[in-house]
């Protein structure tokens, strides 16, 4: 009874851990989206900054609460669009300060003018308000420091009373504090978000390559160049000894009348001899390829020979786990015009997968095309892989296909957010053509085209509009289909 309860509790605990890992994985991938990251930063950082400035101002009696409405609006503008025209820290500080100075100057000019009546009670002079806005517009235009919140500080200065000059100083000091915080956040986190948040930029450097198909050597070279981009990269070449290979080895042994003895001096059964011979021959072939990769690419290479079990795909997945590989690069395989069951099984694993379809046996990839449907962790992985292959002398083009002219600006903004997180020779392209026509027309210009596996789409969606890689078959370029595994990752490393 006690053992049964322990077993049940262990099962519940394991389920809870899996659920927690899945939620952490989903949260991390949600934060990978630049827009989600910006919104999260606005929700967290803007209130903290305003609270900090408020705490400082509360300790100084001469600082007015009138400071905070324009400061909060300007702070939101900074963080909500870090690459926008109004998100320059210098313009932010100068704009708010000059707006306050213009408001103060307008108040003083009207006060000494004999032609304008003094305002009664708590009212503000209409002439002062108009003049303050005029001076602010003129100054921000002349000095090229347009800042929407500057007009707020210009008007609020008029109601600051006897502390108008103190108000101007508090605007300058407080906006400088916010600007420094923004610069630190942008330089140390936002512009380096690929390093902190995108898993492929830190992982996917231990690459397993199943040597399958007619030309597995090109896929092995592809995987080696991906791994070589990271200092800790390595490649594991895998060959699976199946029944056909064992039968061929057995026939060869029968032809040579093999007499293999065990440690006890007894003759080893023929089937075991054949299995040993098949594994030894496979290991020798793998080692020959490993030496070529070490020589050409300069990356550490290991070889593994496995005996086929119930499923070749499961054997590959188990080998990836046992050799600590986080990326599987496998040659393209299809059946009846669609991906083979072997590849589809790999897509359901917890390991990242890149399916490589070679054209012409190419072994170097310098010009890469990455069509993007929408921002996602797969899009980030494809861009990262493309940059690894292209190196310092290559080029990566990130593209999006639209169906209407009014979608162009949104597409350009999306692509800009995507490439801004990476360092390298990147360009963006927006096309009105269909994805099939775009790829057919541009494929000859590129060495490799990266496509997402679309495993996140529903069955109905895939039925109505099949994945892109299933709609294109004759391209004059290598095609790489990328799928992100279901990793149990922490939020931050």
Short mmCIF file of N, CA, C and O in Angstrom, two decimals, residues 104-119 125-132 158:
data_model
loop_
_atom_site.label_atom_id
_atom_site.label_comp_id
_atom_site.label_asym_id
_atom_site.label_seq_id
_atom_site.Cartn_x
_atom_site.Cartn_y
_atom_site.Cartn_z
N UNK A 104 8.84 78.95 -19.17
CA UNK A 104 9.32 79.95 -18.20
C UNK A 104 9.59 81.29 -18.88
O UNK A 104 9.22 82.36 -18.39
N UNK A 105 10.25 81.23 -20.05
CA UNK A 105 10.53 82.46 -20.78
C UNK A 105 9.26 83.18 -21.20
O UNK A 105 9.17 84.42 -21.12
N UNK A 106 8.26 82.45 -21.65
CA UNK A 106 6.99 83.06 -22.06
C UNK A 106 6.32 83.74 -20.87
O UNK A 106 5.77 84.86 -20.98
N UNK A 107 6.37 83.08 -19.70
CA UNK A 107 5.75 83.66 -18.50
C UNK A 107 6.43 84.98 -18.13
O UNK A 107 5.76 85.98 -17.82
N UNK A 108 7.76 85.00 -18.18
CA UNK A 108 8.50 86.21 -17.80
C UNK A 108 8.28 87.33 -18.81
O UNK A 108 8.14 88.51 -18.44
N UNK A 109 8.22 87.00 -20.10
CA UNK A 109 7.99 88.03 -21.11
C UNK A 109 6.62 88.66 -20.95
O UNK A 109 6.45 89.90 -21.06
N UNK A 110 5.62 87.84 -20.71
CA UNK A 110 4.26 88.38 -20.53
C UNK A 110 4.17 89.19 -19.25
O UNK A 110 3.47 90.22 -19.17
N UNK A 111 4.89 88.75 -18.20
CA UNK A 111 4.83 89.43 -16.91
C UNK A 111 5.38 90.86 -16.99
O UNK A 111 4.88 91.77 -16.31
N UNK A 112 6.41 91.06 -17.82
CA UNK A 112 7.01 92.40 -17.91
C UNK A 112 6.41 93.23 -19.04
O UNK A 112 6.78 94.39 -19.22
N UNK A 113 5.51 92.64 -19.80
CA UNK A 113 4.92 93.38 -20.91
C UNK A 113 3.79 94.28 -20.41
O UNK A 113 2.91 93.82 -19.68
N UNK A 114 3.78 95.55 -20.81
CA UNK A 114 2.70 96.45 -20.38
C UNK A 114 1.43 96.29 -21.20
O UNK A 114 0.40 96.88 -20.87
N UNK A 115 1.49 95.45 -22.22
CA UNK A 115 0.34 95.35 -23.13
C UNK A 115 -0.56 94.14 -22.82
O UNK A 115 -1.60 93.98 -23.42
N UNK A 116 -0.15 93.29 -21.91
CA UNK A 116 -0.96 92.12 -21.59
C UNK A 116 -1.40 92.19 -20.15
O UNK A 116 -0.60 92.44 -19.24
N UNK A 117 -2.70 91.98 -19.90
CA UNK A 117 -3.19 92.04 -18.52
C UNK A 117 -2.71 90.84 -17.72
O UNK A 117 -2.51 89.76 -18.25
N UNK A 118 -2.50 91.05 -16.43
CA UNK A 118 -2.09 89.96 -15.56
C UNK A 118 -3.26 89.01 -15.33
O UNK A 118 -4.41 89.45 -15.20
N UNK A 119 -3.01 87.72 -15.27
CA UNK A 119 -4.10 86.76 -15.04
C UNK A 119 -4.65 86.91 -13.64
O UNK A 119 -3.92 87.26 -12.70
N UNK A 125 -2.41 82.95 -18.08
CA UNK A 125 -2.56 83.90 -19.18
C UNK A 125 -2.62 83.14 -20.51
O UNK A 125 -1.77 82.29 -20.80
N UNK A 126 -3.63 83.46 -21.29
CA UNK A 126 -3.76 82.83 -22.60
C UNK A 126 -2.58 83.20 -23.49
O UNK A 126 -2.11 82.39 -24.30
N UNK A 127 -2.12 84.44 -23.35
CA UNK A 127 -0.98 84.89 -24.15
C UNK A 127 0.27 84.09 -23.77
O UNK A 127 1.06 83.67 -24.63
N UNK A 128 0.47 83.86 -22.44
CA UNK A 128 1.62 83.06 -21.99
C UNK A 128 1.56 81.64 -22.55
O UNK A 128 2.58 81.08 -22.99
N UNK A 129 0.37 81.04 -22.53
CA UNK A 129 0.22 79.68 -23.03
C UNK A 129 0.54 79.62 -24.52
O UNK A 129 1.29 78.75 -24.98
N UNK A 130 -0.04 80.55 -25.29
CA UNK A 130 0.22 80.54 -26.73
C UNK A 130 1.67 80.80 -27.06
O UNK A 130 2.27 80.15 -27.93
N UNK A 131 2.27 81.79 -26.34
CA UNK A 131 3.67 82.12 -26.59
C UNK A 131 4.59 80.97 -26.19
O UNK A 131 5.58 80.68 -26.88
N UNK A 132 4.28 80.30 -25.09
CA UNK A 132 5.10 79.17 -24.66
C UNK A 132 5.11 78.05 -25.68
O UNK A 132 6.16 77.47 -25.99
N UNK A 158 3.96 77.13 -16.59
CA UNK A 158 3.16 78.34 -16.35
C UNK A 158 2.38 78.27 -15.05
O UNK A 158 2.03 79.31 -14.47
#
